[in-house]
PDB file of C-alpha atoms in Angstrom:
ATOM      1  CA  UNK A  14     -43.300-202.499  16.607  1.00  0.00           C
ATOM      2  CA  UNK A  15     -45.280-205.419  15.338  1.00  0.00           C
ATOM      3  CA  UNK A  16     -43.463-208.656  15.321  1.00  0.00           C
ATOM      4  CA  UNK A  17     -42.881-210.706  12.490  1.00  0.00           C
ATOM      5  CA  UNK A  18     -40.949-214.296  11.251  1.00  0.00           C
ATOM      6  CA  UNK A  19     -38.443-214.760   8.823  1.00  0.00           C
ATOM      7  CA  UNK A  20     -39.009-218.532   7.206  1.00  0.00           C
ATOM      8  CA  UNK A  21     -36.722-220.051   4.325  1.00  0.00           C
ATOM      9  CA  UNK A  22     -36.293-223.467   2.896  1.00  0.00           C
ATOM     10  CA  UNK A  23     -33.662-226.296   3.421  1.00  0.00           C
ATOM     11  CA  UNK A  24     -31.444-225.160   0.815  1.00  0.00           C
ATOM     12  CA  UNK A  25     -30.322-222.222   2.763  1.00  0.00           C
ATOM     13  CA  UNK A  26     -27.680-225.234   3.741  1.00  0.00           C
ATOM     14  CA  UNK A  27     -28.582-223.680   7.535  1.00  0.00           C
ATOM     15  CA  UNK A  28     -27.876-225.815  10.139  1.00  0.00           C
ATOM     16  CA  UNK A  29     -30.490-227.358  12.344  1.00  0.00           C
ATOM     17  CA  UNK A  30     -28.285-226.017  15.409  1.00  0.00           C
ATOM     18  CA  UNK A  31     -28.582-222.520  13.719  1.00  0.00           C
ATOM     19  CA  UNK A  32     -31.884-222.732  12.638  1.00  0.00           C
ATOM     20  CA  UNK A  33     -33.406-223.609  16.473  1.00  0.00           C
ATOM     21  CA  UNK A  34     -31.065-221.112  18.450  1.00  0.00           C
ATOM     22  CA  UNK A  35     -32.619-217.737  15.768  1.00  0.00           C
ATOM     23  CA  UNK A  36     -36.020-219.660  15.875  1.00  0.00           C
ATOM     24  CA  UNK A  37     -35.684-220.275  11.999  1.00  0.00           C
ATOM     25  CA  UNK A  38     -39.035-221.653  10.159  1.00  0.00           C
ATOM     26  CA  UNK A  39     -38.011-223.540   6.794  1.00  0.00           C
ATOM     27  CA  UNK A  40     -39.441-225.707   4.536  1.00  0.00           C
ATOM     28  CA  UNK A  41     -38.034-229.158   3.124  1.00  0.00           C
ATOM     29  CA  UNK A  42     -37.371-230.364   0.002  1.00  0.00           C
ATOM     30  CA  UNK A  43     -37.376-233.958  -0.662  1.00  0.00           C
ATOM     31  CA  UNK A  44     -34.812-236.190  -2.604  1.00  0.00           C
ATOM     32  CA  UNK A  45     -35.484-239.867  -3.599  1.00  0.00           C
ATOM     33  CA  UNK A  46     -32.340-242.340  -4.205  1.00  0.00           C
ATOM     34  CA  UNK A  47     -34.493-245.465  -6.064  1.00  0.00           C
ATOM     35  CA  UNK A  48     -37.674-246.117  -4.828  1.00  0.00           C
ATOM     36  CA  UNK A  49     -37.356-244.398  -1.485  1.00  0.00           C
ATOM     37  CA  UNK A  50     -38.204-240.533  -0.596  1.00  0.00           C
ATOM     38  CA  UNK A  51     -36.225-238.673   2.074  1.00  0.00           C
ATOM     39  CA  UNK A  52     -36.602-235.504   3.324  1.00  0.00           C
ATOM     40  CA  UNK A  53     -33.778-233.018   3.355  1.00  0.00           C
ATOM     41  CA  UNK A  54     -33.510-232.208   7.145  1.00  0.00           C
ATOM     42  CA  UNK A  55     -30.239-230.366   6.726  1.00  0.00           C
ATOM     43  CA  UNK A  56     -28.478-232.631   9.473  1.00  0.00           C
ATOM     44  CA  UNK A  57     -25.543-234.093   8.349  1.00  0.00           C
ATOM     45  CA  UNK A  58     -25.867-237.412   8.804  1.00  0.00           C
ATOM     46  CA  UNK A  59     -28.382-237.060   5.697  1.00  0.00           C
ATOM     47  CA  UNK A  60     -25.772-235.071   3.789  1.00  0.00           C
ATOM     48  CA  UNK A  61     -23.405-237.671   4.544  1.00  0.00           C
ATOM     49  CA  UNK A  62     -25.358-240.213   3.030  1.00  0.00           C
ATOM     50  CA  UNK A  63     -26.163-238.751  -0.165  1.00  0.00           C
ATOM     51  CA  UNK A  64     -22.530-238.812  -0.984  1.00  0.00           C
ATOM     52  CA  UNK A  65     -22.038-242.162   0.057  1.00  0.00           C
ATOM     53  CA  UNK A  66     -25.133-243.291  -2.450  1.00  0.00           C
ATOM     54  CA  UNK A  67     -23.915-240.778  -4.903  1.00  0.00           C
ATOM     55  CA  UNK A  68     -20.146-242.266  -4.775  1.00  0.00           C
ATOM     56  CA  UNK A  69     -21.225-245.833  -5.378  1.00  0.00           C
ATOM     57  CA  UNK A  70     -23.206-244.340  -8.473  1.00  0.00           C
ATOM     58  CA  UNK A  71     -26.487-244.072  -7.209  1.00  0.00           C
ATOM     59  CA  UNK A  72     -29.085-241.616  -8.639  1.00  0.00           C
ATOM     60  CA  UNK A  73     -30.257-239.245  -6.692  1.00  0.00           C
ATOM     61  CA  UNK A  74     -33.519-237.549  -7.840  1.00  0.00           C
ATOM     62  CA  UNK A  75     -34.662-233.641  -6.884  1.00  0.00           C
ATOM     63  CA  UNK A  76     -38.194-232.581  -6.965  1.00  0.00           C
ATOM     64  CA  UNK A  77     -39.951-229.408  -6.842  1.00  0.00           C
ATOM     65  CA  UNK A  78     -42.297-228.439  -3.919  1.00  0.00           C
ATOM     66  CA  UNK A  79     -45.854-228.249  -4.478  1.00  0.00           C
ATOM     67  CA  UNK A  80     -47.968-225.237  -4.168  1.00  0.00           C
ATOM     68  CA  UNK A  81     -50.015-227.396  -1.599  1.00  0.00           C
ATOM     69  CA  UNK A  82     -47.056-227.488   0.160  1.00  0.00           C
ATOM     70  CA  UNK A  83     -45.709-224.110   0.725  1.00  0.00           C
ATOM     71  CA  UNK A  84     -49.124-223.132   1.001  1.00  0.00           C
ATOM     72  CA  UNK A  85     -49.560-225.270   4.214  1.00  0.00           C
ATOM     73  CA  UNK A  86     -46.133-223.844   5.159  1.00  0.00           C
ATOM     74  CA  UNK A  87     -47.122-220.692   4.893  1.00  0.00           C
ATOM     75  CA  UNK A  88     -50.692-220.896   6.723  1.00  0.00           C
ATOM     76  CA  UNK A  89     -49.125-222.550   9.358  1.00  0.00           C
ATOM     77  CA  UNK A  90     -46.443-219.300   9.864  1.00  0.00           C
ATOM     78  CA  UNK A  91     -49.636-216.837   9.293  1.00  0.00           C
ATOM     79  CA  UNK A  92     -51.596-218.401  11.916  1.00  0.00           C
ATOM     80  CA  UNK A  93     -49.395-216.876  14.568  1.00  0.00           C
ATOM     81  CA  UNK A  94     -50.823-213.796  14.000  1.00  0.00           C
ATOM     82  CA  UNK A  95     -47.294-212.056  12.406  1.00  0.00           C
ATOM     83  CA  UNK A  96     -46.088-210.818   9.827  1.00  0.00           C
ATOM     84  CA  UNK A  97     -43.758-213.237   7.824  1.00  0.00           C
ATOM     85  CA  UNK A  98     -41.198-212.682   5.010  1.00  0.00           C
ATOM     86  CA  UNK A  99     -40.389-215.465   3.051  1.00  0.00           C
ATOM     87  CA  UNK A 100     -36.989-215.794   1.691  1.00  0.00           C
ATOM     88  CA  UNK A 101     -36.063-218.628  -0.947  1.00  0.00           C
ATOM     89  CA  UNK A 102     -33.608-219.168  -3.699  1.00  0.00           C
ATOM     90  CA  UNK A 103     -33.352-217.696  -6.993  1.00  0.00           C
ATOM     91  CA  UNK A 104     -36.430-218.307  -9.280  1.00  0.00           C
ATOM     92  CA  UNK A 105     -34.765-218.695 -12.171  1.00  0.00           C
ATOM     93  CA  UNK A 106     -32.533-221.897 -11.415  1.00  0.00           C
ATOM     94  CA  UNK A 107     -35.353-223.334  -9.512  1.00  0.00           C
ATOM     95  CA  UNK A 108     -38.960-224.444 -10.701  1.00  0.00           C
ATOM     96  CA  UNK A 109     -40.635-224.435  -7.230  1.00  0.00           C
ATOM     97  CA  UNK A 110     -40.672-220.916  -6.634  1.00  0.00           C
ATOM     98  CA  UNK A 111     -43.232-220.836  -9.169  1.00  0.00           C
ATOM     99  CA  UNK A 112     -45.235-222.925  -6.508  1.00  0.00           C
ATOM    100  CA  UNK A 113     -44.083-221.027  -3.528  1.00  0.00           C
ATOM    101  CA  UNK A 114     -45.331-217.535  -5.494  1.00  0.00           C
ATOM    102  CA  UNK A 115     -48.691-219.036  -6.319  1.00  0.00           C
ATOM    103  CA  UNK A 116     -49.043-220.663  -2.848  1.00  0.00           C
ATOM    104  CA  UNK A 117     -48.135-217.058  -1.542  1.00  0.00           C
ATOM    105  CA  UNK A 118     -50.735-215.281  -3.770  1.00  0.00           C
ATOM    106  CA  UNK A 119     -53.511-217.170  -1.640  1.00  0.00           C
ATOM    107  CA  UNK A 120     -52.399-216.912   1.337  1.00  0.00           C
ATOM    108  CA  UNK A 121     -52.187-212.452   1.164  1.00  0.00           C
ATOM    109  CA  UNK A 122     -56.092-213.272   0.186  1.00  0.00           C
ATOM    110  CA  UNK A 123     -56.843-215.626   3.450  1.00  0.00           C
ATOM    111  CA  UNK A 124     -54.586-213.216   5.535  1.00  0.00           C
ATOM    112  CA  UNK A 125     -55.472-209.505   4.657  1.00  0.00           C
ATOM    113  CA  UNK A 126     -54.873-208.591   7.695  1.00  0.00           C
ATOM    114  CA  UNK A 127     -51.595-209.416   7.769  1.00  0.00           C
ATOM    115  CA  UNK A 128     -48.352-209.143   5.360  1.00  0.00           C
ATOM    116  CA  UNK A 129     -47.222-211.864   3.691  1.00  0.00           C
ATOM    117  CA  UNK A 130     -43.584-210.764   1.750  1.00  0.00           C
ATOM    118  CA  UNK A 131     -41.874-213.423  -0.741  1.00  0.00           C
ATOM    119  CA  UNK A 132     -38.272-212.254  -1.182  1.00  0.00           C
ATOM    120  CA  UNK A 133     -36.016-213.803  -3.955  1.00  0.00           C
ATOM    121  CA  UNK A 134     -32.798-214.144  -3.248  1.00  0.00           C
ATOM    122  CA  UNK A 135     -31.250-214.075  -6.551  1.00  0.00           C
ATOM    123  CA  UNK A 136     -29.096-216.312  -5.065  1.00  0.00           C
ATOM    124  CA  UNK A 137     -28.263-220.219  -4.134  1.00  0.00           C
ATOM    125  CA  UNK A 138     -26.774-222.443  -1.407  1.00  0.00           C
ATOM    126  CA  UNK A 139     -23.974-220.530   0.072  1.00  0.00           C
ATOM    127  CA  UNK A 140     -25.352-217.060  -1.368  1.00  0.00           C
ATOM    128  CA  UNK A 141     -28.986-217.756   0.599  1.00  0.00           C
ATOM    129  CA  UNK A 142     -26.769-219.068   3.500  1.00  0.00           C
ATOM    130  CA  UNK A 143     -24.668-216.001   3.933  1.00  0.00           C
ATOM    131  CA  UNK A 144     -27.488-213.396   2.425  1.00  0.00           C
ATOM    132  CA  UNK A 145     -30.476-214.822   5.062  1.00  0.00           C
ATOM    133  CA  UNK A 146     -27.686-214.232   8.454  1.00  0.00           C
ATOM    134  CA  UNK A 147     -27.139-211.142   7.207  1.00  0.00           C
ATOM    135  CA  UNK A 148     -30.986-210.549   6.974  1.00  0.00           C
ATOM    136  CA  UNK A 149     -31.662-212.426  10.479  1.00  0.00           C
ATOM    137  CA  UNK A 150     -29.286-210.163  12.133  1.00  0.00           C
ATOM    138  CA  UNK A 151     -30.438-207.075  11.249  1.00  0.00           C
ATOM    139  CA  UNK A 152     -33.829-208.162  12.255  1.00  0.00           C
ATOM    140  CA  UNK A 153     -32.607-209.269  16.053  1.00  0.00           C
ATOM    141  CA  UNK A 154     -31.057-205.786  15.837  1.00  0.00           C
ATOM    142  CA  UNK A 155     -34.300-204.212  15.917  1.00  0.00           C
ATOM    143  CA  UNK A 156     -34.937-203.728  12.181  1.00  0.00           C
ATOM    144  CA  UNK A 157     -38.592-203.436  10.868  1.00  0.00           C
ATOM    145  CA  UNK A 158     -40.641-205.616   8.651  1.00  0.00           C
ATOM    146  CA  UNK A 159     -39.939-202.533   6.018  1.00  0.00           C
ATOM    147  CA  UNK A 160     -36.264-201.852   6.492  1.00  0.00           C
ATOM    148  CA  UNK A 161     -35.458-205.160   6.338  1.00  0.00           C
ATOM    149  CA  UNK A 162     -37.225-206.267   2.952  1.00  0.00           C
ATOM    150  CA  UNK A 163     -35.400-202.753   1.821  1.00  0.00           C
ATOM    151  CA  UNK A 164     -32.380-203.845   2.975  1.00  0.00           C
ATOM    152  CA  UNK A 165     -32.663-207.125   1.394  1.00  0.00           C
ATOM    153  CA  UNK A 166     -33.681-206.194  -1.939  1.00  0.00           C
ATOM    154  CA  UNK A 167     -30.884-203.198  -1.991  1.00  0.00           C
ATOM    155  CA  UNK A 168     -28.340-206.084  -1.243  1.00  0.00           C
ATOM    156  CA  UNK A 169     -29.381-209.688  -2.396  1.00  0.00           C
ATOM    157  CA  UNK A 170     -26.805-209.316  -5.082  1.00  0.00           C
ATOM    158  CA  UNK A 171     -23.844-208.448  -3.273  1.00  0.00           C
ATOM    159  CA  UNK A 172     -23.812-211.905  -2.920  1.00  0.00           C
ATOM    160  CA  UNK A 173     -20.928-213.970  -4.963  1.00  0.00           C
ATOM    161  CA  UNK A 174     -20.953-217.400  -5.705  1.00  0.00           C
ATOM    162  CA  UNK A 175     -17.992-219.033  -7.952  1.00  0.00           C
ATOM    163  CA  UNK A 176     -17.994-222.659  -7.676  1.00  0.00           C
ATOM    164  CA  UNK A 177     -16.626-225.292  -9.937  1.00  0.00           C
ATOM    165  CA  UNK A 178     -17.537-229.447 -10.469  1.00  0.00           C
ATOM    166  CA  UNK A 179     -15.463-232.411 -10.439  1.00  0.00           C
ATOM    167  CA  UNK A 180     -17.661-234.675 -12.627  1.00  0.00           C
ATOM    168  CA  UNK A 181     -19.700-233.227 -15.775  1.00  0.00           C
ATOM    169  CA  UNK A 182     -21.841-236.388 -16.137  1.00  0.00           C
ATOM    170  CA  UNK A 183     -23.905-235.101 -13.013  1.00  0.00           C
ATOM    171  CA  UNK A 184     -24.382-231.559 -14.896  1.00  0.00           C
ATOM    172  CA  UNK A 185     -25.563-233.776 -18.046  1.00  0.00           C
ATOM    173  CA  UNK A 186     -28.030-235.672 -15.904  1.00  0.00           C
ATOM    174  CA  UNK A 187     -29.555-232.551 -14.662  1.00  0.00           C
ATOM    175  CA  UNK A 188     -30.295-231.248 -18.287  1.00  0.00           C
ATOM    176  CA  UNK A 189     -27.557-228.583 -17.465  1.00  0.00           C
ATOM    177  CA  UNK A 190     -24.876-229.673 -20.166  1.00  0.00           C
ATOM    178  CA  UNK A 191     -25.328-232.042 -23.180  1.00  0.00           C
ATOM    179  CA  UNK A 192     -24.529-235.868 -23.092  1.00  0.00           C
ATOM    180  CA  UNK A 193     -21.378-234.855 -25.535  1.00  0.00           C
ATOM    181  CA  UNK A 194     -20.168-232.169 -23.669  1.00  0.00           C
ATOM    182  CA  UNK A 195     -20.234-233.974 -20.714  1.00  0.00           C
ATOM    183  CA  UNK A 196     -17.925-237.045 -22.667  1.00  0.00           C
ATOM    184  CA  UNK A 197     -15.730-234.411 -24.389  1.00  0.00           C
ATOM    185  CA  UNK A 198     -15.220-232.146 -20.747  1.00  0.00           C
ATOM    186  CA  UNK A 199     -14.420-235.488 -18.941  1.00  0.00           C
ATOM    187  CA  UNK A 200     -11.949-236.985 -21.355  1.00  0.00           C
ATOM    188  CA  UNK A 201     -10.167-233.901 -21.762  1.00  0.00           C
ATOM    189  CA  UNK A 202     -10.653-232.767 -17.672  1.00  0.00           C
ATOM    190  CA  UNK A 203     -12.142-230.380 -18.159  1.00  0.00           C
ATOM    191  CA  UNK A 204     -13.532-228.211 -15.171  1.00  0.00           C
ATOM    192  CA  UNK A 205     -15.803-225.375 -15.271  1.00  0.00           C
ATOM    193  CA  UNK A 206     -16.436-222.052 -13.321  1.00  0.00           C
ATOM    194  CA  UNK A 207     -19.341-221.420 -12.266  1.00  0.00           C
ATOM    195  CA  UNK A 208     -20.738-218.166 -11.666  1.00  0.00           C
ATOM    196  CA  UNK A 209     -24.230-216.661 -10.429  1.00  0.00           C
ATOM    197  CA  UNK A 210     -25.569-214.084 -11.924  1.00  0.00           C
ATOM    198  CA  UNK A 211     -27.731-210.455 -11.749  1.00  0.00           C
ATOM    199  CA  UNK A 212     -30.371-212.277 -12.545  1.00  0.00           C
ATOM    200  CA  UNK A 213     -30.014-215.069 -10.690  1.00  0.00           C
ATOM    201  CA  UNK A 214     -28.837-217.771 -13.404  1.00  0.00           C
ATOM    202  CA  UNK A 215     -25.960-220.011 -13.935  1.00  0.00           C
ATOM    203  CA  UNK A 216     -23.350-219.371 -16.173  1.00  0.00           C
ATOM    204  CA  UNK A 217     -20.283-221.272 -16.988  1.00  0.00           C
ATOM    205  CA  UNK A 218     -17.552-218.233 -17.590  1.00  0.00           C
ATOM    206  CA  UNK A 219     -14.155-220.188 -17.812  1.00  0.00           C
ATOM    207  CA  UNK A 220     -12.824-223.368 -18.142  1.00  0.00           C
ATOM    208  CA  UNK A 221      -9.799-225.111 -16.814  1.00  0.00           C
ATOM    209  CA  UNK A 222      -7.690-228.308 -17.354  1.00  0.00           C
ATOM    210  CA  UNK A 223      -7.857-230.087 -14.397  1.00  0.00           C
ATOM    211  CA  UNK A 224      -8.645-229.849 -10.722  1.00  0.00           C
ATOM    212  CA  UNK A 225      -5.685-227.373  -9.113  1.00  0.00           C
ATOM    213  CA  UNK A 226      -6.087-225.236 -12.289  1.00  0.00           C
ATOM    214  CA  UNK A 227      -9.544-223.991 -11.379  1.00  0.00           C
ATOM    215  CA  UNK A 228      -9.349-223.866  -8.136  1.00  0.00           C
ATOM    216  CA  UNK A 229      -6.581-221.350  -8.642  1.00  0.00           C
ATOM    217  CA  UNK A 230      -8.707-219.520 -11.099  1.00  0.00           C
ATOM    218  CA  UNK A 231     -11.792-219.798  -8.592  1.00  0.00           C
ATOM    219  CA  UNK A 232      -9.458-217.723  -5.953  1.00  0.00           C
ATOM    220  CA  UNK A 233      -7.512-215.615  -8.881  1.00  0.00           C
ATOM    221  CA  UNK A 234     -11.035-214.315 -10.016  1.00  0.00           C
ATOM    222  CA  UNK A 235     -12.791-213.235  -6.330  1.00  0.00           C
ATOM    223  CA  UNK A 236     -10.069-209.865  -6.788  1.00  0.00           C
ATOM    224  CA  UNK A 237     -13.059-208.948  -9.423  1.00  0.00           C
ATOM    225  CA  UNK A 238     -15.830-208.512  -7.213  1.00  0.00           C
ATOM    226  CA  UNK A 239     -14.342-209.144  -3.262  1.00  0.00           C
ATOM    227  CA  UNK A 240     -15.854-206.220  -0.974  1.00  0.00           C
ATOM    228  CA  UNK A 241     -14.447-204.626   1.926  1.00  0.00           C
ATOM    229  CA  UNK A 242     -14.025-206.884   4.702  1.00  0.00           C
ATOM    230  CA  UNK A 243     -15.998-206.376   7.748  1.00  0.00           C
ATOM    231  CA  UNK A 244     -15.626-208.132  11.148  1.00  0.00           C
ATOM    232  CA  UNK A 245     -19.764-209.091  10.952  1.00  0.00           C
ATOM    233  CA  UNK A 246     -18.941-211.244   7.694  1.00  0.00           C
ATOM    234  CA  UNK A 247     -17.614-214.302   6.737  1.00  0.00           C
ATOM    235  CA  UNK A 248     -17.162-216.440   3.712  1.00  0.00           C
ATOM    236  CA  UNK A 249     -18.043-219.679   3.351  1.00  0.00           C
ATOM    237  CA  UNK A 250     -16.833-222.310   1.359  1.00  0.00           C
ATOM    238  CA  UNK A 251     -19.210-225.315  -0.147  1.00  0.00           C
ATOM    239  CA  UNK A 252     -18.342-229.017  -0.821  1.00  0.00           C
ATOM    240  CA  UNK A 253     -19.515-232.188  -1.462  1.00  0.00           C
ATOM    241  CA  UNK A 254     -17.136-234.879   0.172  1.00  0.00           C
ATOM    242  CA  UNK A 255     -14.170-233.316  -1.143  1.00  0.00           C
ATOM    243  CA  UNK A 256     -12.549-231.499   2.479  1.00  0.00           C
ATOM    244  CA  UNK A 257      -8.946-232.119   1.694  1.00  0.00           C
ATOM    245  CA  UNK A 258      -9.393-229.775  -1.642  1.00  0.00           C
ATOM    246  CA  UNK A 259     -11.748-227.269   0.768  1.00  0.00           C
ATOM    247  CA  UNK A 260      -8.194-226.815   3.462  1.00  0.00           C
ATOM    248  CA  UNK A 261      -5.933-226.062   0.463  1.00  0.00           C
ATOM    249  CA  UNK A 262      -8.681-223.860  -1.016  1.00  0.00           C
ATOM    250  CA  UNK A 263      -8.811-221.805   2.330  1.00  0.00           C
ATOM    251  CA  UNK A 264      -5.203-221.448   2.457  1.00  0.00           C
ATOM    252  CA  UNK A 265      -5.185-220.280  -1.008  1.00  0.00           C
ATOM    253  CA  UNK A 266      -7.223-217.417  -0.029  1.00  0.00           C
ATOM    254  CA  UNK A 267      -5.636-216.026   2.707  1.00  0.00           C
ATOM    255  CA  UNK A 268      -2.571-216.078   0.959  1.00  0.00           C
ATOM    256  CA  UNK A 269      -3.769-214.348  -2.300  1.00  0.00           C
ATOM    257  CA  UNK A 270      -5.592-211.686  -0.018  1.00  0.00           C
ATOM    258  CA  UNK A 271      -3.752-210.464   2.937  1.00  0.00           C
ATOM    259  CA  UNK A 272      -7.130-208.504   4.145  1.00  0.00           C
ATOM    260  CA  UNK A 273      -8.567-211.612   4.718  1.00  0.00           C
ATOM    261  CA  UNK A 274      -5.369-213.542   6.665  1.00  0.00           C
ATOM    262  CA  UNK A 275      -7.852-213.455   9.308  1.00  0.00           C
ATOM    263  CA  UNK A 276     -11.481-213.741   8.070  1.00  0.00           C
ATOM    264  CA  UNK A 277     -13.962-216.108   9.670  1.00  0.00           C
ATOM    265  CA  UNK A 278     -14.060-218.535   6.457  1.00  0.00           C
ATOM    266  CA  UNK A 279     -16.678-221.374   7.399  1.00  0.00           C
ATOM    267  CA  UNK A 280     -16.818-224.789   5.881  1.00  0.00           C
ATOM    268  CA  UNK A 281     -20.488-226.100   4.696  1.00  0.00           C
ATOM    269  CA  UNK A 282     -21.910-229.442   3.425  1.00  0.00           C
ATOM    270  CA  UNK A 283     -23.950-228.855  -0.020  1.00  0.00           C
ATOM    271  CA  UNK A 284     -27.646-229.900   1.084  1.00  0.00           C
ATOM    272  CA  UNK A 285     -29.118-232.759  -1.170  1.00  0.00           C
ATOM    273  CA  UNK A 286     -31.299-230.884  -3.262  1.00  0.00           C
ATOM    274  CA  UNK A 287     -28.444-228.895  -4.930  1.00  0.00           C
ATOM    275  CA  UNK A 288     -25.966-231.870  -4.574  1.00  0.00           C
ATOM    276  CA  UNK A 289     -27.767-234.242  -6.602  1.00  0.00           C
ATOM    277  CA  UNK A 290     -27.541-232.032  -9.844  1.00  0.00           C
ATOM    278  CA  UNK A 291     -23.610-231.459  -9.166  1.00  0.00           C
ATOM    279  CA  UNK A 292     -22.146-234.435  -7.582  1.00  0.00           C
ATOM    280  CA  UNK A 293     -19.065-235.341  -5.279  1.00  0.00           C
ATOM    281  CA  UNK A 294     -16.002-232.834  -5.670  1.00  0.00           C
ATOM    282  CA  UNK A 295     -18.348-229.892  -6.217  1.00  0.00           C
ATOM    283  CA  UNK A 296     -16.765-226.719  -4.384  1.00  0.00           C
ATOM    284  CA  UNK A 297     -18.105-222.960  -4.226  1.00  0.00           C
ATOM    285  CA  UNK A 298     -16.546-220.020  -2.371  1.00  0.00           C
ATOM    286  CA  UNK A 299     -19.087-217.923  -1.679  1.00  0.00           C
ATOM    287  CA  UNK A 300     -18.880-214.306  -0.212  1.00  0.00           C
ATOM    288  CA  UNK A 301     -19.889-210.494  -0.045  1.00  0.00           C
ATOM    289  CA  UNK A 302     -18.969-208.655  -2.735  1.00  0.00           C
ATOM    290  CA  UNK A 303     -19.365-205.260  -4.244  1.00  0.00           C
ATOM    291  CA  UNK A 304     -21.465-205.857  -7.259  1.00  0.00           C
ATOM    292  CA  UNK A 305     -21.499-208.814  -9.527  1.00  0.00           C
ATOM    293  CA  UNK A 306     -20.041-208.945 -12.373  1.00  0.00           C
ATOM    294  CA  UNK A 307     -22.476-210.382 -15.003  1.00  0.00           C
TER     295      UNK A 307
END
């Protein structure tokens, strides 16, 4: 069977210990806080200070990668000689897949020989996190470059994400929520729920008064769409600096859900790129599901 490489980007929110034991290509995105650029490495010392900067009101600024970019990315995987499937984020809350589909366009012209696949997620953060294990392994199983872009395109939306924010101003300076919505939500505290969609978008469904109020809705609303738990699986629950909320969160769940009294639930650090557009006291639990519901 010919060999091939799965390849992502840093917002998969993989960690670097993960990403060098399965032999994980990805590309970085790059922040800037002032003047200065940084490259999201996924380490958490970066993560770390993001929040710190963000905290003591810093702006943090996101950019999109440039076709030049992935395309150099993507030569550099080709030149191996295998196969590669590409897997990224959802294309329609992010403007660089634009760049990575263009960038992959040349490259099936330079490589004809080979097969270049670019897989879209439909999903974000945790989603891509949980959606590209799943994907790497079925392929150290022994699955083929065919099965497992079937697999993945039968499945990318099994994926839930429900997350929620503690601060609207960082939605407003994203362009994601007007300036008075953002004074209006905050005054009154209000919090929203997030939710990911079939089509990959972002959609605020509910709102809440306060913090405990949504997180109990966030938890309340997974009996919608919460699969069959499997012993292969896990959830995983996002945050930006806010791990005190992230332990009551988890205990909230296996309470509510006796089937999962004993899931693997794992705890991960929001990467920079998504954290600058949602701030400290963002949280997301994130996990299979059977179909989603919008």
């Amino acid at each position: 069977m010919r060999e091939y490489i799965l390849a992502t980007a840093s917002t998969a929110d993989l960690s670097p210990e993960y990403m060098k034991e399965h032999n994980i290509p990805f590309i970085p995105y790059t922040f800037t806080i002032g003047d200065k650029v940084f490259v999201d490495d996924c380490t958490e010392e970066t993560k770390a200070m993001i929040y710190r900067e963000m905290r003591n009101g810093k702006i943090v600024g996101t950019s999109a990668i440039t076709e030049y970019a992935y395309y150099e990315f993507f030569k550099q995987l080709m030149t191996t000689g295998k196969d590669v499937i590409y897997v990224d984020m959802s294309r329609a809350i992010s403007s660089s897949i634009q760049h990575a589909e263009m960038a992959a366009n040349r490259i099936r012209k330079e490589f004809s020989d080979q097969r270049f696949y670019f897989l879209d997620s439909f999903c974000i953060t945790g989603g891509l996190n949980l959606f590209f294990k799943q994907l790497v392994r079925r392929h150290e199983e022994g699955a083929s470059y065919e099965e497992l872009i079937e697999w993945g395109e039968a499945h990318k939306r099994e994926y839930i994400h429900r997350f929620t924010v503690d601060d609207l101003s960082w939605l407003r300076r994203g362009g994601r929520l007007s300036n008075a919505s953002a004074i209006i939500g905050t005054l009154l505290s209000i919090k929203p729920e997030i939710y990911v969609t079939n089509d990959g978008k972002l959609v605020s469904y509910s709102t809440k008064h306060g913090r405990k109020k949504v997180i109990h809705a966030l938890v309340d609303s997974m009996k919608e769409d919460l699969a069959d738990y499997s012993a292969d699986e896990e959830i995983t629950v996002m945050h930006t600096d806010t791990l005190k909320d992230v332990e009551w969160l988890i205990g909230l769940i296996r309470e509510t859900y006796p089937q999962l009294k004993d899931a693997e639930i794992t705890v991960t650090t929001l990467g920079p790129t998504i954290a600058a557009h949602v701030g400290p006291g963002f949280m997301a639990v994130v996990y299979h599901g059977t179909q989603r519901i919008m």
